[in-house]
CSV table of C-alpha atoms in Angstrom, one decimal:
chain,number,residue,atom,x,y,z
A,1,UNK,CA,93.0,99.8,20.2
A,2,UNK,CA,95.0,98.2,22.1
A,3,UNK,CA,94.0,94.5,21.2
A,4,UNK,CA,95.0,95.5,17.7
A,5,UNK,CA,98.5,96.8,18.9
A,6,UNK,CA,98.9,93.4,20.7
A,7,UNK,CA,97.7,91.7,17.8
A,8,UNK,CA,100.2,93.8,15.8
A,9,UNK,CA,102.9,93.0,18.4
A,10,UNK,CA,102.5,89.1,18.5
A,11,UNK,CA,102.7,89.3,14.6
A,12,UNK,CA,106.2,91.0,14.7
A,13,UNK,CA,107.4,88.2,17.3
A,14,UNK,CA,106.8,85.6,14.8
A,15,UNK,CA,108.9,87.5,12.5
A,16,UNK,CA,111.6,88.5,14.8
A,17,UNK,CA,112.0,84.9,15.8
A,18,UNK,CA,114.2,86.0,19.0
A,19,UNK,CA,116.6,88.2,17.2
A,20,UNK,CA,117.4,91.1,19.2
A,21,UNK,CA,116.6,94.0,20.0
A,22,UNK,CA,113.8,93.6,17.5
A,23,UNK,CA,112.7,90.7,19.8
A,24,UNK,CA,112.2,92.9,22.5
A,25,UNK,CA,110.9,95.9,20.8
A,26,UNK,CA,108.0,93.5,19.5
A,27,UNK,CA,107.5,92.3,23.2
A,28,UNK,CA,107.1,95.7,24.9
A,29,UNK,CA,105.4,97.8,22.1
A,30,UNK,CA,101.9,97.6,23.7
A,31,UNK,CA,103.3,99.4,26.9
A,32,UNK,CA,105.4,101.8,24.7
A,33,UNK,CA,102.5,102.6,23.0
A,34,UNK,CA,100.3,103.3,26.2
A,35,UNK,CA,103.2,105.4,27.1
A,36,UNK,CA,102.9,107.4,23.6
A,37,UNK,CA,98.8,107.6,24.8
A,38,UNK,CA,99.7,108.9,28.0
A,39,UNK,CA,102.3,111.6,26.6
A,40,UNK,CA,99.7,112.7,24.1
A,41,UNK,CA,97.1,113.3,27.0
A,42,UNK,CA,99.8,115.1,28.9
A,43,UNK,CA,100.5,117.8,25.8
A,44,UNK,CA,96.7,118.0,24.8
A,45,UNK,CA,95.4,118.6,28.0
A,46,UNK,CA,98.2,120.9,29.6
A,47,UNK,CA,98.3,122.7,26.1
A,48,UNK,CA,94.5,123.7,26.2
A,49,UNK,CA,94.6,124.2,29.7
A,50,UNK,CA,97.4,126.7,29.4
A,51,UNK,CA,96.0,128.1,26.4
A,52,UNK,CA,92.6,129.1,28.2
A,53,UNK,CA,95.0,130.5,31.4
A,54,UNK,CA,97.5,132.6,28.8
A,55,UNK,CA,94.5,134.8,27.8
A,56,UNK,CA,93.7,136.5,30.9
A,57,UNK,CA,97.3,136.4,32.0
A,58,UNK,CA,98.0,138.3,28.8
A,59,UNK,CA,95.3,141.2,29.0
A,60,UNK,CA,96.3,141.9,32.8
A,61,UNK,CA,99.9,141.6,31.6
A,62,UNK,CA,99.3,144.6,29.0
A,63,UNK,CA,97.0,146.7,31.6
A,64,UNK,CA,98.7,150.1,32.5
A,65,UNK,CA,97.4,149.9,36.1
A,66,UNK,CA,100.3,148.1,38.5
A,67,UNK,CA,97.7,146.3,40.4
A,68,UNK,CA,96.8,144.2,37.6
A,69,UNK,CA,100.0,143.6,35.7
A,70,UNK,CA,102.4,142.9,38.9
A,71,UNK,CA,100.9,139.6,39.8
A,72,UNK,CA,100.7,138.2,36.1
A,73,UNK,CA,104.5,139.7,35.7
A,74,UNK,CA,105.5,137.8,38.9
A,75,UNK,CA,103.5,134.7,38.0
A,76,UNK,CA,105.2,134.7,34.4
A,77,UNK,CA,108.7,135.6,35.5
A,78,UNK,CA,109.1,132.5,38.3
A,79,UNK,CA,107.6,129.7,35.8
A,80,UNK,CA,109.7,130.8,32.9
A,81,UNK,CA,112.8,131.4,35.4
A,82,UNK,CA,112.8,128.3,37.2
A,83,UNK,CA,113.1,124.5,35.6
A,84,UNK,CA,110.3,122.3,34.8
A,85,UNK,CA,111.6,119.5,37.1
A,86,UNK,CA,111.4,122.0,40.1
A,87,UNK,CA,107.8,123.0,39.1
A,88,UNK,CA,106.8,119.3,39.0
A,89,UNK,CA,108.6,118.1,42.1
A,90,UNK,CA,107.2,121.1,44.0
A,91,UNK,CA,103.1,120.2,42.7
A,92,UNK,CA,103.9,116.4,43.1
A,93,UNK,CA,105.9,116.8,46.7
A,94,UNK,CA,105.4,120.2,48.0
A,95,UNK,CA,101.5,120.0,48.0
A,96,UNK,CA,101.4,117.0,50.4
A,97,UNK,CA,103.4,119.3,53.3
A,98,UNK,CA,100.2,121.3,53.6
A,99,UNK,CA,97.7,120.0,55.8
A,100,UNK,CA,94.7,121.7,54.5
A,101,UNK,CA,95.4,120.2,51.3
A,102,UNK,CA,95.4,116.8,52.5
A,103,UNK,CA,92.3,117.2,54.4
A,104,UNK,CA,90.3,118.0,51.0
A,105,UNK,CA,88.9,114.9,50.3
A,106,UNK,CA,88.5,113.9,46.9
A,107,UNK,CA,90.3,116.9,45.7
A,108,UNK,CA,93.6,115.3,47.5
A,109,UNK,CA,92.9,111.6,46.9
A,110,UNK,CA,91.5,111.8,43.2
A,111,UNK,CA,93.6,114.7,42.0
A,112,UNK,CA,96.5,116.3,43.8
A,113,UNK,CA,98.2,112.7,44.9
A,114,UNK,CA,98.0,111.4,41.5
A,115,UNK,CA,100.9,111.7,39.7
A,116,UNK,CA,99.1,112.1,36.3
A,117,UNK,CA,97.3,115.2,37.6
A,118,UNK,CA,100.6,116.7,39.3
A,119,UNK,CA,102.1,116.4,36.0
A,120,UNK,CA,99.3,118.1,34.2
A,121,UNK,CA,99.2,121.0,36.7
A,122,UNK,CA,102.7,121.4,36.4
A,123,UNK,CA,102.8,121.4,32.8
A,124,UNK,CA,99.5,123.7,32.3
A,125,UNK,CA,101.1,126.6,35.0
A,126,UNK,CA,104.7,126.1,33.0
A,127,UNK,CA,103.2,126.5,29.3
A,128,UNK,CA,100.9,129.1,30.4
A,129,UNK,CA,103.5,131.5,31.6
A,130,UNK,CA,105.2,131.0,28.3
A,131,UNK,CA,102.1,131.4,25.9
A,132,UNK,CA,101.1,134.4,27.9
A,133,UNK,CA,104.0,136.4,26.8
A,134,UNK,CA,103.8,135.3,23.4
A,135,UNK,CA,100.1,136.7,23.4
A,136,UNK,CA,101.2,140.0,24.9
A,137,UNK,CA,103.6,140.4,22.3
A,138,UNK,CA,101.3,139.6,19.5
A,139,UNK,CA,98.4,142.1,21.1
A,140,UNK,CA,101.0,144.3,21.2
A,141,UNK,CA,101.8,143.9,17.5
A,142,UNK,CA,98.5,144.0,16.1
A,143,UNK,CA,98.3,147.0,13.5
A,144,UNK,CA,97.1,150.1,15.1
A,145,UNK,CA,94.9,150.5,11.6
A,146,UNK,CA,93.0,147.4,12.3
A,147,UNK,CA,92.5,148.7,15.7
A,148,UNK,CA,91.7,152.2,14.9
A,149,UNK,CA,89.1,150.6,12.0
A,150,UNK,CA,87.1,148.8,14.6
A,151,UNK,CA,86.8,151.8,16.7
A,152,UNK,CA,85.4,153.7,13.5
A,153,UNK,CA,82.9,151.0,13.2
A,154,UNK,CA,81.6,151.8,16.5
A,155,UNK,CA,83.0,148.9,18.6
A,156,UNK,CA,83.3,148.6,22.1
A,157,UNK,CA,86.7,147.7,23.6
A,158,UNK,CA,85.3,143.8,24.5
A,159,UNK,CA,83.9,143.5,20.9
A,160,UNK,CA,87.5,144.7,19.3
A,161,UNK,CA,89.4,142.1,21.7
A,162,UNK,CA,86.9,139.3,20.6
A,163,UNK,CA,86.4,139.9,16.7
A,164,UNK,CA,89.8,141.7,15.9
A,165,UNK,CA,92.7,141.9,18.3
A,166,UNK,CA,92.8,138.3,19.9
A,167,UNK,CA,92.0,136.6,16.6
A,168,UNK,CA,94.7,138.7,14.9
A,169,UNK,CA,96.9,137.6,17.7
A,170,UNK,CA,96.4,134.3,17.6
A,171,UNK,CA,97.5,134.2,14.0
A,172,UNK,CA,100.6,136.2,14.8
A,173,UNK,CA,101.7,133.8,17.5
A,174,UNK,CA,100.7,130.8,15.6
A,175,UNK,CA,104.3,129.4,14.4
A,176,UNK,CA,105.8,130.4,18.0
A,177,UNK,CA,102.8,128.6,19.6
A,178,UNK,CA,104.0,125.5,17.5
A,179,UNK,CA,107.4,125.3,19.0
A,180,UNK,CA,106.1,126.1,22.6
A,181,UNK,CA,103.8,122.9,22.1
A,182,UNK,CA,106.7,120.6,20.5
A,183,UNK,CA,109.0,121.9,23.6
A,184,UNK,CA,106.2,120.8,25.9
A,185,UNK,CA,106.0,117.5,24.1
A,186,UNK,CA,109.8,116.9,24.7
A,187,UNK,CA,109.7,118.3,28.5
A,188,UNK,CA,106.8,115.3,28.8
A,189,UNK,CA,109.5,113.2,29.4
A,190,UNK,CA,110.3,114.7,32.9
A,191,UNK,CA,106.9,113.0,33.9
A,192,UNK,CA,108.7,109.9,34.5
A,193,UNK,CA,110.5,111.3,37.3
A,194,UNK,CA,107.2,111.3,39.3
A,195,UNK,CA,106.6,107.5,38.6
A,196,UNK,CA,104.3,108.5,35.8
A,197,UNK,CA,104.2,105.8,32.9
A,198,UNK,CA,104.6,108.1,30.1
A,199,UNK,CA,106.6,107.3,26.9
A,200,UNK,CA,109.9,107.4,28.9
A,201,UNK,CA,108.5,106.2,32.0
A,202,UNK,CA,107.5,102.9,29.7
A,203,UNK,CA,111.0,102.9,28.2
A,204,UNK,CA,112.6,102.9,31.6
A,205,UNK,CA,110.6,99.9,32.6
A,206,UNK,CA,111.8,98.0,29.6
A,207,UNK,CA,115.2,99.0,30.0
A,208,UNK,CA,115.2,97.9,33.7
A,209,UNK,CA,114.2,94.0,32.5
A,210,UNK,CA,116.2,94.1,29.4
A,211,UNK,CA,119.0,95.8,30.0
A,212,UNK,CA,119.1,97.4,26.8
A,213,UNK,CA,119.5,100.8,27.6
A,214,UNK,CA,120.8,102.2,24.3
A,215,UNK,CA,118.3,100.1,21.9
A,216,UNK,CA,115.4,101.2,23.6
A,217,UNK,CA,116.4,104.9,24.2
A,218,UNK,CA,117.3,105.0,20.5
A,219,UNK,CA,113.6,103.6,20.1
A,220,UNK,CA,112.2,106.3,22.2
A,221,UNK,CA,113.8,108.8,20.5
A,222,UNK,CA,112.6,107.7,17.5
A,223,UNK,CA,108.9,107.9,18.8
A,224,UNK,CA,109.4,111.1,19.9
A,225,UNK,CA,110.7,112.3,16.5
A,226,UNK,CA,107.3,110.8,14.9
A,227,UNK,CA,105.5,112.4,17.5
A,228,UNK,CA,107.1,115.8,16.7
A,229,UNK,CA,106.8,115.6,12.9
A,230,UNK,CA,102.8,115.1,13.2
A,231,UNK,CA,102.9,118.3,15.5
A,232,UNK,CA,104.9,120.1,12.9
A,233,UNK,CA,102.8,118.8,10.1
A,234,UNK,CA,99.2,120.0,12.0
A,235,UNK,CA,100.7,123.4,13.0
A,236,UNK,CA,102.0,124.1,9.3
A,237,UNK,CA,98.2,123.1,8.3
A,238,UNK,CA,96.9,125.1,10.7
A,239,UNK,CA,99.0,128.2,10.0
A,240,UNK,CA,98.2,128.1,6.2
A,241,UNK,CA,94.6,127.9,6.7
A,242,UNK,CA,94.4,130.6,9.8
A,243,UNK,CA,97.0,132.9,7.6
A,244,UNK,CA,95.7,132.0,4.0
A,245,UNK,CA,96.1,135.4,3.4
A,246,UNK,CA,99.7,135.7,4.0
A,247,UNK,CA,100.2,133.0,1.5
A,248,UNK,CA,98.0,134.2,-1.3
A,249,UNK,CA,100.3,134.9,-4.4
A,250,UNK,CA,97.4,135.7,-7.0
A,251,UNK,CA,94.1,137.5,-7.1
A,252,UNK,CA,91.3,135.8,-8.7
A,253,UNK,CA,90.8,139.2,-10.9
A,254,UNK,CA,88.6,137.3,-13.2
A,255,UNK,CA,85.9,136.6,-11.0
A,256,UNK,CA,85.8,140.5,-9.7
A,257,UNK,CA,83.0,142.4,-11.2
A,258,UNK,CA,83.7,144.3,-14.4
A,259,UNK,CA,83.3,147.7,-12.2
A,260,UNK,CA,85.9,146.7,-9.8
A,261,UNK,CA,88.6,146.1,-12.1
A,262,UNK,CA,91.2,148.5,-13.1
A,263,UNK,CA,94.7,148.5,-14.4
A,264,UNK,CA,96.5,148.4,-11.0
A,265,UNK,CA,94.9,145.4,-9.5
A,266,UNK,CA,95.6,143.3,-12.6
A,267,UNK,CA,99.1,144.5,-12.8
A,268,UNK,CA,99.5,143.5,-9.0
A,269,UNK,CA,97.9,140.0,-9.4
A,270,UNK,CA,100.6,139.1,-12.1
């Protein structure tokens, strides 16, 4: 893939013939694409990790015992109430203050001291707090009739959450979850503050060499806009597939058994 981008960049250089800013765009395109790939990694890995962390947080959040809900409440309050940039600095610069962490061997040298993993940790902690609150509200918004129907079938509490409540809650939060992923994509630009060469970091590197701040910031904005459009389309398709019952406008009455048809169903199908 990188070789293809390099070849495409060289082909663009032959077309621009030194015309600025297109010539600089073509020369720095491979670095910008590497930055786009790093940005996508941050969003995807952090999004998956944050989603996994959010489920137990949401379940503890709706617990009746204060011993269970007070800790996730404080966790969510902190990460929703402080700036993401502060959280990134706390992970990247703050953890190095503890000697016990610096003595953890490969955990420190390969993970906690690397800007890439520190950014993923900070983004995962931040987005898990927001997603947990989305899940909490969605779980409490699941219609009681569906839960009562599961209880009438003799489902245990674990099976109710596994087969009824959590899948239903996921469908409820999908639009808001898509917005959270998009906000995380735009917030990923802060990763460049800890020397990570994501899209914004690659853009700053190009500006430092060409002094074309306006031109490259406009290009970076266009690339972020393209990534956002892709995410919007993906979540729109996912929402239409997962919540297909909400978009159904016509019932296939003709495919029903003749004994199941009645005047009421046919009238509602029109």
